[in-house]
Short mmCIF file of C-alpha atoms in Angstrom, two decimals:
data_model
loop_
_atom_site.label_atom_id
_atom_site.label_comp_id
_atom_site.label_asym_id
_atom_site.label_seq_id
_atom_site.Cartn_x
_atom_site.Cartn_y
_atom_site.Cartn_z
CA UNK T 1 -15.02 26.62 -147.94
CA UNK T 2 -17.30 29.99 -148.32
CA UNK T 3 -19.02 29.54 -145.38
CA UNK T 4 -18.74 31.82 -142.15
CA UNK T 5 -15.35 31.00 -140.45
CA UNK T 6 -14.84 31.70 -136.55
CA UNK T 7 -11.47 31.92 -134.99
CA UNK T 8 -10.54 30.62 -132.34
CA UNK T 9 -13.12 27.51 -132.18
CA UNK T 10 -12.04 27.07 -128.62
CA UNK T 11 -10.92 29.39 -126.11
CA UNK T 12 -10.28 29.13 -122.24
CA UNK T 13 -9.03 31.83 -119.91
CA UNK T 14 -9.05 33.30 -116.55
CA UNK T 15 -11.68 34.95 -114.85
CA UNK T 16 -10.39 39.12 -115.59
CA UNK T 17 -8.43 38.28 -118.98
CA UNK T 18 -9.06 40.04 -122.16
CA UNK T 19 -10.49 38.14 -125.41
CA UNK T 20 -10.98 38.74 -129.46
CA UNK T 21 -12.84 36.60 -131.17
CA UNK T 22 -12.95 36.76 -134.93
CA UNK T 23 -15.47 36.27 -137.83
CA UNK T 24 -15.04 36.45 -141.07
CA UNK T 25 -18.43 36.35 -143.25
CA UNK T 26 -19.43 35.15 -146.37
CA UNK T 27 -18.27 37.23 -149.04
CA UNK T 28 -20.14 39.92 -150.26
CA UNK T 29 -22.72 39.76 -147.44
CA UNK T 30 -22.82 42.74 -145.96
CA UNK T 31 -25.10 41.98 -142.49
CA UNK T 32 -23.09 40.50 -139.48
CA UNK T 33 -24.38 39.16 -136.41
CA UNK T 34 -23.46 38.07 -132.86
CA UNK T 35 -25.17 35.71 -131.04
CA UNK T 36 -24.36 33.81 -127.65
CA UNK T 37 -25.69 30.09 -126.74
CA UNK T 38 -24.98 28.99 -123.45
CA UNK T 39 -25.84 25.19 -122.54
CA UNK T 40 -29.30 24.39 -123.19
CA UNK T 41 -30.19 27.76 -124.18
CA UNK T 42 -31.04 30.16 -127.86
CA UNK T 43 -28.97 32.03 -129.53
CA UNK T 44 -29.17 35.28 -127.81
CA UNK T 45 -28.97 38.26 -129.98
CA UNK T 46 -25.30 40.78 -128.56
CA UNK T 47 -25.17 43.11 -132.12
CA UNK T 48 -25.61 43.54 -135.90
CA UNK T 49 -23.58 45.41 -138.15
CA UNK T 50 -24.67 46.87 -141.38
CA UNK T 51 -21.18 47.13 -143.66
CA UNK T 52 -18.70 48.86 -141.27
CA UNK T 53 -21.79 50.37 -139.13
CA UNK T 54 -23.37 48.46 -135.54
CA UNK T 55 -27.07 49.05 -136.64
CA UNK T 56 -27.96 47.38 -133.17
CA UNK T 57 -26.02 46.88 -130.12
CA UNK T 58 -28.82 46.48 -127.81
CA UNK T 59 -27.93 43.28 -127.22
CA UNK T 60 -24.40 43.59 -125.48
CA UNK T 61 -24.74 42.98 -121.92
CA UNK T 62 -22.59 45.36 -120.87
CA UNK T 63 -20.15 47.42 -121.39
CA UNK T 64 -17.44 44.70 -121.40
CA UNK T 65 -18.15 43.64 -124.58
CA UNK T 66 -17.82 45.75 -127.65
CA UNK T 67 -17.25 44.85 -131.56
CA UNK T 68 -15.74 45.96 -134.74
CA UNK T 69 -15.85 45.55 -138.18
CA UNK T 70 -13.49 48.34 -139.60
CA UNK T 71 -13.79 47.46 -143.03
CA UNK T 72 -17.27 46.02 -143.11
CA UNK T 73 -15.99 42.47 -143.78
CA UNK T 74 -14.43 40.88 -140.81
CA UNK T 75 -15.87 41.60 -137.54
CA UNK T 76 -13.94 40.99 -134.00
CA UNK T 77 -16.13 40.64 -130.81
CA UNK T 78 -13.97 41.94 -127.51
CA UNK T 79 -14.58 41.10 -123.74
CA UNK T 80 -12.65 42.57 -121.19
CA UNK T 81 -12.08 41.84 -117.76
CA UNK T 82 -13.80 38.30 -118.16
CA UNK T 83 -16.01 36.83 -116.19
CA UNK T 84 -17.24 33.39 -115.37
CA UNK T 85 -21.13 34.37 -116.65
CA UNK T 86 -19.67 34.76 -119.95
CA UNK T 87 -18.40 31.09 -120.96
CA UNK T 88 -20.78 30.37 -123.81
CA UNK T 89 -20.36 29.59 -127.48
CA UNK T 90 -20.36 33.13 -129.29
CA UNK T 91 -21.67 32.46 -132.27
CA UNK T 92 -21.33 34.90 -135.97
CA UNK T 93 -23.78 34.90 -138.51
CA UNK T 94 -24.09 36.93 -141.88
CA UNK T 95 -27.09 38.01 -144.23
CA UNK T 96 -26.75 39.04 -147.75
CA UNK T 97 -28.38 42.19 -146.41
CA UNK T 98 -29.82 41.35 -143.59
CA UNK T 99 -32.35 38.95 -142.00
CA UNK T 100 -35.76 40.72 -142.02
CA UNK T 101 -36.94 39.70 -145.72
CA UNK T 102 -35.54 35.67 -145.61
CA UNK T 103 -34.93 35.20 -142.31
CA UNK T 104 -31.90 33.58 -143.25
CA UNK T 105 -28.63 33.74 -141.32
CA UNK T 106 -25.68 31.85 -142.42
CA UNK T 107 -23.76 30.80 -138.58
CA UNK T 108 -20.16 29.79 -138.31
CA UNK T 109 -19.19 26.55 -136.14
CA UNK T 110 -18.90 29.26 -133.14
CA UNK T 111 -16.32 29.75 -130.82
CA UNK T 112 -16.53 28.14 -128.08
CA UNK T 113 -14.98 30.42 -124.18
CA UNK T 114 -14.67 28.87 -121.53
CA UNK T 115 -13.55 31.65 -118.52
CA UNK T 116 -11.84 29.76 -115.39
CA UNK E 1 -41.17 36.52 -119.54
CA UNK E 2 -39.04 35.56 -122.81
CA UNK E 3 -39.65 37.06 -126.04
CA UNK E 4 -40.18 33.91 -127.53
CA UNK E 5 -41.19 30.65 -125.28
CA UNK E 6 -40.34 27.20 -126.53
CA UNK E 7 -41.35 23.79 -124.35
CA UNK E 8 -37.76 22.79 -124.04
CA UNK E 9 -38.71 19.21 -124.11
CA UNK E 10 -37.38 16.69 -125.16
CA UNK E 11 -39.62 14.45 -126.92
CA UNK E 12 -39.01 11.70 -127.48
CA UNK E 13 -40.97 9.72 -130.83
CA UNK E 14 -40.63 6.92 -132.87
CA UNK E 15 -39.95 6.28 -136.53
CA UNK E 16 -42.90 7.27 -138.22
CA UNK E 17 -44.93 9.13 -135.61
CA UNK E 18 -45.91 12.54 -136.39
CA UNK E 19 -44.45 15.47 -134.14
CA UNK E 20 -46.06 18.97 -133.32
CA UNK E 21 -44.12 21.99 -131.57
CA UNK E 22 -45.42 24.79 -130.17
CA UNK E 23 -44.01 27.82 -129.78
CA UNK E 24 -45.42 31.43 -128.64
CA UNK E 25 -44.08 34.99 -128.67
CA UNK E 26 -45.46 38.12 -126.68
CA UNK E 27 -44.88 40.59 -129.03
CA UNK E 28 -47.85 41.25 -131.45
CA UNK E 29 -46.09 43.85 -133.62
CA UNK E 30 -43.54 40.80 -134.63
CA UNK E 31 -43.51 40.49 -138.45
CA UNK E 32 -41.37 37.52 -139.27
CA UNK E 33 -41.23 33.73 -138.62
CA UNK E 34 -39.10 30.92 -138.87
CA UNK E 35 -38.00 27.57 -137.60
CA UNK E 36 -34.88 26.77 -137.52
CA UNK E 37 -32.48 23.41 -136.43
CA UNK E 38 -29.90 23.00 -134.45
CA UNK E 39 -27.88 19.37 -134.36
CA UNK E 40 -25.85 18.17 -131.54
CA UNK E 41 -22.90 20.85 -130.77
CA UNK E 42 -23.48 21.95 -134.36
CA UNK E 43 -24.79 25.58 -135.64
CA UNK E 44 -28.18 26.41 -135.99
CA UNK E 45 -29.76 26.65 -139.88
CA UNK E 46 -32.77 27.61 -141.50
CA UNK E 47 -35.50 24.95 -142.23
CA UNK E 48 -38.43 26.97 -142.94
CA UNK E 49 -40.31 30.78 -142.88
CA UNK E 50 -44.03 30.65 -141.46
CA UNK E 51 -46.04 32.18 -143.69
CA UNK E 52 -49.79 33.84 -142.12
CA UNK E 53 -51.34 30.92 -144.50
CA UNK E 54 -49.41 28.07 -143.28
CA UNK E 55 -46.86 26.67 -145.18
CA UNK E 56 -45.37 23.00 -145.86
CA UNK E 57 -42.18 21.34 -147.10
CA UNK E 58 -42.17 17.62 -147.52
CA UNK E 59 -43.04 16.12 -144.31
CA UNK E 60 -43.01 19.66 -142.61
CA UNK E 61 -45.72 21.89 -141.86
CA UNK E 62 -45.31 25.26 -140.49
CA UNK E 63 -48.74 27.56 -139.14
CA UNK E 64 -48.68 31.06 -137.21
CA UNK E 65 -51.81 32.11 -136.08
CA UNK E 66 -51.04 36.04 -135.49
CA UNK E 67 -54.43 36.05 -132.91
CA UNK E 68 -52.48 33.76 -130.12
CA UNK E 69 -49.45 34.80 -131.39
CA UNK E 70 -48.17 31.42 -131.52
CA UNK E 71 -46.83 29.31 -134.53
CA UNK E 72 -46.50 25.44 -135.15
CA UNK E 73 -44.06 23.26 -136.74
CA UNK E 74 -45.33 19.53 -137.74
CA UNK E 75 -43.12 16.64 -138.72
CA UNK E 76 -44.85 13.51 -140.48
CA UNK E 77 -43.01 9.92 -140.95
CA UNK E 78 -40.33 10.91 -138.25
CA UNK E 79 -37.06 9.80 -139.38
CA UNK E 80 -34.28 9.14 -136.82
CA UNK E 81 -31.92 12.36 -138.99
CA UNK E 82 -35.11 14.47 -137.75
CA UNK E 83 -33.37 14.06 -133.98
CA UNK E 84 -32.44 17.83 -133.31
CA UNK E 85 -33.47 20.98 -131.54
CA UNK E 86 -35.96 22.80 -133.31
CA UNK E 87 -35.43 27.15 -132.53
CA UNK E 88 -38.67 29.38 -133.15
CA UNK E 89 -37.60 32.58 -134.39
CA UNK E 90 -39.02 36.30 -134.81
CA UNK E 91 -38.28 39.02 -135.72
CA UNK E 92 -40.16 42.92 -135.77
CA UNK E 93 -39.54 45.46 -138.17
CA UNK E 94 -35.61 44.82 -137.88
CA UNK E 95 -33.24 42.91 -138.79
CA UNK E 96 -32.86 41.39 -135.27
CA UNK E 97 -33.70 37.67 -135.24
CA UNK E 98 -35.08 36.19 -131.62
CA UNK E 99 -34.56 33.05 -131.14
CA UNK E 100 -36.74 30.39 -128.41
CA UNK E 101 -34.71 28.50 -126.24
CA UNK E 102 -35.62 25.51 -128.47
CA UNK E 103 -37.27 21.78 -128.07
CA UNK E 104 -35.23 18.70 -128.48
CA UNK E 105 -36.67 15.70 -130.38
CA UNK E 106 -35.24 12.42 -130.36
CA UNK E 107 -36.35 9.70 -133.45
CA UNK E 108 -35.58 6.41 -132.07
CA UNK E 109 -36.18 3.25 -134.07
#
């Protein structure tokens, strides 16, 4: 389909292993966005890119994480040294240009880490 | 305290009762609102903005009131597809969506 796709859906390591997880956005939509949900808990906000540019990281908990999106269509989210805190489901979203006018954000299906 | 505060819930209705969520944020230079749902292990989309006049589609009604900073969504004539979690969402001057925790309703018949 056109939708958002997120690879891998599911994901489980060890505690202190490195992971990539990959979006791919809706074509032509140049606003990408992070989010993590953890169990019974929002989305909550990690970055947004602007084409090939993070407009805002501030939401990256530390400096563990970090993301890309080298030619301002696919974007890949990176955690090193993983830790337990960060199972979740990260979830990718993209805008047409970005969410402030419609609010709307089209999400993947989220991938879904699980850290042992 | 949270950005945006949601009573987590859940409640539980039946068919055909009408529904109110709350939902209040504690930043008064937000901008932008919206409600969006969230089914079972399923991603979140948009169901409506919250427009400063209030706002309905079908059976759903959607009110901010900027001077308690908190906004409303109403479902009439519950229907048991309504069962989700319902996510208030702001935003400032940015592109940055904040999303509530969320508040689970159950339809049952």
């Amino acid at each position: 389909g056109a939708g958002v796709s997120q690879t891998p859906s599911n994901k489980v390591t060890e505690k202190g292993k490195y992971v990539e997880l990959r979006c791919d956005p809706i074509s032509g939509h140049t606003a990408l966005y992070w989010y993590r949900q953890s169990l019974g808990q929002g989305p909550e906000f990690l970055i947004y890119f602007q084409g090939t540019g993070a407009a805002d990281d501030s939401g990256l908990p530390n400096d563990r994480f970090f993301a890309v999106r080298p030619e301002g269509s696919v974007s890949t989210l990176k955690i090193q040294r993983t830790e337990r805190g960060d199972s979740a489901v990260y979830l990718c979203a993209s805008s047409l240009q970005g969410a402030q006018d419609t609010g709307e954000l089209f999400f993947g299906e989220g991938s879904r880490l699980t850290v042992l | 305290r949270k950005e945006v505060e949601q009573d987590p819930g859940p409640f539980n209705v039946p068919e055909g009762a009408t529904v109110a969520f709350n939902c209040t944020y504690s930043n008064s230079a937000s901008q932008s609102f919206f409600w969006y749902r969230q089914d079972c292990r399923k991603e979140p989309k948009l169901l409506m903005s919250v427009y400063s006049s209030g706002n309905e589609d079908g059976r759903f009604t959607a009110q901010l009131n900027r001077a308690s900073q908190y906004i409303s969504l109403l479902i009439r004539d519950s229907k048991l597809s309504d069962s989700a979690t319902y996510l208030c969402v702001v935003n400032r001057d940015t592109d940055k969506l904040i999303f509530g925790t969320g508040t689970r309703l159950q339809v049952f018949p």
